[in-house]
Amino acid sequence: MDKGIVLITGATAGIGEATAELLAENGFRLILTGRRSDRLEAMKTRLGKLTAVHTLCFDIRNREEVNEAIGSLPGEWKEINILLNNAGLAAGMDHFHECDIDDWERMIDTNLRGLLYISRKVAPGMIERGSGHIVNVGSIAGREMYERGNVYSATKHAVEALSRGMRIDMLEHGVKVSTVSPGLVETEFSVVRFRGDKERAKKPYLGMKPLSGRDVAEAILFMLTRPPHVSIQDLLIMPAAQATALTVHRE
Ligand code: NDP
Ligand code: 8X3
């Protein structure tokens, strides 16, 4: 049975890719987005065997690219039922006074501006149809601060705050807004954060079992498949070995 159209930002890796796979297995039609066109095409071939897939290749930091991409959707793909705002990154992990300001701008432009651009473009269609669901990927870093987390954490706190504001503003229009906030998930996140340094990137996961993208995808699927009158507003999902951002039990 058709479950509607889901647009996933950052579908080329990690949580976005795992969610695309799980939603394809569960009968959702997918619009997959990201900057790496080769990965998008490979996913279209792979998941296209399970469901209808459309791909859009653009940089979410660029407002014109976002508007053009959404504007380019063919008629049968225009009515987006669910928007998964997942694209995001941490760039660097340094004390505030030593951070690279370019890193701050990348995080603010991706995690915040990008999320705002695409949500502002997609939400009016949901409001017109009187239904829709926006799921924003937050983080444990959006719930608490930790040493050297400064601007990444601030962007995720902003995602939490924005989700609450979006929920209030769109309540009367039948649009659900949810946040899913994971703890440590082993994806490309850490490799990106530490600029391709694979050894350093392994450190957060040493001696413990982190979440997989699939674990988070399963939580998202649960949120998306509640009956119309039920809204999971906020979901914190952590590895069993992690109590807070920095309290991790390692063997
Ligand atoms: P990955 O690095 O594995 O995936 C990130 C995705 O975001 C990629 O598909 C990437 O695609 C996309 N992306 C990044 N920048 C842009 C851009 N400028 N334009 C378009 N797409 C972009 O990381 P995760 O899967 O771990 O991260 C997904 C989300 O989960 C992020 O918001 C992250 O903050 C959050 N999160 C991650 C946690 C973790 O421990 N991994 C924990 C808590 C939250 P491409 O490069 O092709 O553009
Ligand atoms: C990613 C989780 O703890 O590395 O959002 O900030 S953490």
PDB file of C-alpha atoms and ligand atoms in Angstrom, residues 9-17 33-40 57-62 65 85-90 106 109-111 137-141 152 155-156 159 180-193 205 210-211 213 216 237 242, ligand 1:
ATOM      1  CA  THR A   9      17.646  15.496   2.857  1.00  0.00           C
ATOM      2  CA  GLY A  10      21.114  13.987   3.222  1.00  0.00           C
ATOM      3  CA  ALA A  11      20.022  10.624   1.819  1.00  0.00           C
ATOM      4  CA  THR A  12      23.469   9.695   0.444  1.00  0.00           C
ATOM      5  CA  ALA A  13      24.939   8.405   3.721  1.00  0.00           C
ATOM      6  CA  GLY A  14      24.347   7.455   7.337  1.00  0.00           C
ATOM      7  CA  ILE A  15      20.950   8.015   8.926  1.00  0.00           C
ATOM      8  CA  GLY A  16      19.402   9.406   5.726  1.00  0.00           C
ATOM      9  CA  GLU A  17      20.500   6.449   3.624  1.00  0.00           C
ATOM     10  CA  THR A  33      18.595  14.469  -1.995  1.00  0.00           C
ATOM     11  CA  GLY A  34      22.240  15.266  -1.376  1.00  0.00           C
ATOM     12  CA  ARG A  35      25.278  16.650  -3.206  1.00  0.00           C
ATOM     13  CA  ARG A  36      26.866  13.378  -4.352  1.00  0.00           C
ATOM     14  CA  SER A  37      25.073  12.533  -7.596  1.00  0.00           C
ATOM     15  CA  ASP A  38      26.850   9.173  -8.052  1.00  0.00           C
ATOM     16  CA  ARG A  39      25.480   7.959  -4.731  1.00  0.00           C
ATOM     17  CA  LEU A  40      22.005   9.283  -5.508  1.00  0.00           C
ATOM     18  CA  CYS A  57      21.124  16.788  -6.403  1.00  0.00           C
ATOM     19  CA  PHE A  58      21.753  20.147  -4.722  1.00  0.00           C
ATOM     20  CA  ASP A  59      23.601  21.903  -1.924  1.00  0.00           C
ATOM     21  CA  ILE A  60      21.133  22.663   0.840  1.00  0.00           C
ATOM     22  CA  ARG A  61      23.141  25.735   1.885  1.00  0.00           C
ATOM     23  CA  ASN A  62      22.239  27.456  -1.360  1.00  0.00           C
ATOM     24  CA  GLU A  65      19.485  25.624  -5.551  1.00  0.00           C
ATOM     25  CA  ASN A  85      15.262  17.254   7.582  1.00  0.00           C
ATOM     26  CA  ASN A  86      18.342  15.135   8.125  1.00  0.00           C
ATOM     27  CA  ALA A  87      21.211  16.760   6.153  1.00  0.00           C
ATOM     28  CA  GLY A  88      23.702  18.109   8.639  1.00  0.00           C
ATOM     29  CA  LEU A  89      27.208  17.962   9.953  1.00  0.00           C
ATOM     30  CA  ALA A  90      29.660  18.857  12.644  1.00  0.00           C
ATOM     31  CA  ARG A 106      29.369  25.497   7.301  1.00  0.00           C
ATOM     32  CA  ASP A 109      24.500  27.200   6.789  1.00  0.00           C
ATOM     33  CA  THR A 110      23.797  23.454   6.596  1.00  0.00           C
ATOM     34  CA  ASN A 111      22.129  22.573   9.885  1.00  0.00           C
ATOM     35  CA  VAL A 137      16.930  15.404  13.067  1.00  0.00           C
ATOM     36  CA  GLY A 138      18.248  17.013  16.244  1.00  0.00           C
ATOM     37  CA  SER A 139      20.848  15.445  18.527  1.00  0.00           C
ATOM     38  CA  ILE A 140      21.740  14.796  22.152  1.00  0.00           C
ATOM     39  CA  ALA A 141      23.898  17.858  21.402  1.00  0.00           C
ATOM     40  CA  TYR A 152      27.507  22.366  16.524  1.00  0.00           C
ATOM     41  CA  THR A 155      22.794  24.643  15.824  1.00  0.00           C
ATOM     42  CA  LYS A 156      21.130  21.539  17.244  1.00  0.00           C
ATOM     43  CA  VAL A 159      16.770  22.853  15.586  1.00  0.00           C
ATOM     44  CA  VAL A 180      14.348  12.803  16.602  1.00  0.00           C
ATOM     45  CA  SER A 181      17.488  13.307  18.657  1.00  0.00           C
ATOM     46  CA  PRO A 182      20.114  10.561  18.557  1.00  0.00           C
ATOM     47  CA  GLY A 183      23.205  10.010  20.657  1.00  0.00           C
ATOM     48  CA  LEU A 184      26.278   8.394  19.070  1.00  0.00           C
ATOM     49  CA  VAL A 185      25.502   6.887  15.659  1.00  0.00           C
ATOM     50  CA  GLU A 186      28.303   5.355  13.589  1.00  0.00           C
ATOM     51  CA  THR A 187      27.984   6.955  10.152  1.00  0.00           C
ATOM     52  CA  GLU A 188      30.247   9.255   8.113  1.00  0.00           C
ATOM     53  CA  PHE A 189      29.529  11.984  10.704  1.00  0.00           C
ATOM     54  CA  SER A 190      32.763  11.561  12.646  1.00  0.00           C
ATOM     55  CA  VAL A 191      34.927  11.275   9.497  1.00  0.00           C
ATOM     56  CA  VAL A 192      33.409  14.546   8.276  1.00  0.00           C
ATOM     57  CA  ARG A 193      33.825  16.194  11.684  1.00  0.00           C
ATOM     58  CA  TYR A 205      32.907   4.604  19.289  1.00  0.00           C
ATOM     59  CA  PRO A 210      26.967   2.918  18.986  1.00  0.00           C
ATOM     60  CA  LEU A 211      23.604   3.186  17.268  1.00  0.00           C
ATOM     61  CA  GLY A 213      21.689   4.408  10.990  1.00  0.00           C
ATOM     62  CA  VAL A 216      17.495   5.611  14.071  1.00  0.00           C
ATOM     63  CA  ILE A 237      17.391   7.711  21.111  1.00  0.00           C
ATOM     64  CA  GLN A 242      25.546   6.226  26.594  1.00  0.00           C
TER      65      GLN A 242
HETATM   66  P1  NDP B   1      26.622  11.486   7.474  1.00  0.00           P
HETATM   67  O1  NDP B   1      27.841  12.338   7.310  1.00  0.00           O
HETATM   68  O2  NDP B   1      26.765  10.019   7.348  1.00  0.00           O
HETATM   69  O3  NDP B   1      25.487  11.997   6.460  1.00  0.00           O
HETATM   70  C1  NDP B   1      25.229  13.367   6.306  1.00  0.00           C
HETATM   71  C2  NDP B   1      24.311  13.585   5.104  1.00  0.00           C
HETATM   72  O4  NDP B   1      24.066  15.006   4.992  1.00  0.00           O
HETATM   73  C3  NDP B   1      24.935  13.130   3.804  1.00  0.00           C
HETATM   74  O5  NDP B   1      23.966  12.457   3.034  1.00  0.00           O
HETATM   75  C4  NDP B   1      25.348  14.431   3.124  1.00  0.00           C
HETATM   76  O6  NDP B   1      25.207  14.282   1.721  1.00  0.00           O
HETATM   77  C5  NDP B   1      24.285  15.397   3.655  1.00  0.00           C
HETATM   78  N1  NDP B   1      24.773  16.785   3.572  1.00  0.00           N
HETATM   79  C6  NDP B   1      25.782  17.353   4.290  1.00  0.00           C
HETATM   80  N2  NDP B   1      25.975  18.605   3.871  1.00  0.00           N
HETATM   81  C7  NDP B   1      25.075  18.833   2.876  1.00  0.00           C
HETATM   82  C8  NDP B   1      24.809  19.953   2.030  1.00  0.00           C
HETATM   83  N3  NDP B   1      25.495  21.105   2.132  1.00  0.00           N
HETATM   84  N4  NDP B   1      23.822  19.845   1.107  1.00  0.00           N
HETATM   85  C9  NDP B   1      23.116  18.699   0.997  1.00  0.00           C
HETATM   86  N5  NDP B   1      23.315  17.608   1.764  1.00  0.00           N
HETATM   87  C10 NDP B   1      24.303  17.684   2.686  1.00  0.00           C
HETATM   88  O7  NDP B   1      26.043  11.875   8.918  1.00  0.00           O
HETATM   89  P2  NDP B   1      24.773  11.343   9.769  1.00  0.00           P
HETATM   90  O8  NDP B   1      23.943  10.429   8.973  1.00  0.00           O
HETATM   91  O9  NDP B   1      25.296  10.884  11.062  1.00  0.00           O
HETATM   92  O10 NDP B   1      24.033  12.728  10.013  1.00  0.00           O
HETATM   93  C11 NDP B   1      22.687  12.963   9.670  1.00  0.00           C
HETATM   94  C12 NDP B   1      22.096  13.909  10.697  1.00  0.00           C
HETATM   95  O11 NDP B   1      22.116  13.296  11.979  1.00  0.00           O
HETATM   96  C13 NDP B   1      22.852  15.239  10.860  1.00  0.00           C
HETATM   97  O12 NDP B   1      21.914  16.284  10.961  1.00  0.00           O
HETATM   98  C14 NDP B   1      23.608  15.058  12.179  1.00  0.00           C
HETATM   99  O13 NDP B   1      23.845  16.274  12.806  1.00  0.00           O
HETATM  100  C15 NDP B   1      22.613  14.208  12.940  1.00  0.00           C
HETATM  101  N6  NDP B   1      23.145  13.445  14.061  1.00  0.00           N
HETATM  102  C16 NDP B   1      24.165  12.537  13.873  1.00  0.00           C
HETATM  103  C17 NDP B   1      24.647  11.824  14.954  1.00  0.00           C
HETATM  104  C18 NDP B   1      25.779  10.866  14.845  1.00  0.00           C
HETATM  105  O14 NDP B   1      26.378  10.501  15.891  1.00  0.00           O
HETATM  106  N7  NDP B   1      26.150  10.413  13.657  1.00  0.00           N
HETATM  107  C19 NDP B   1      24.040  11.967  16.285  1.00  0.00           C
HETATM  108  C20 NDP B   1      22.985  12.929  16.363  1.00  0.00           C
HETATM  109  C21 NDP B   1      22.550  13.626  15.280  1.00  0.00           C
HETATM  110  P3  NDP B   1      26.252  14.840   0.610  1.00  0.00           P
HETATM  111  O15 NDP B   1      27.609  14.838   1.232  1.00  0.00           O
HETATM  112  O16 NDP B   1      26.081  13.891  -0.534  1.00  0.00           O
HETATM  113  O17 NDP B   1      25.746  16.207   0.291  1.00  0.00           O
END
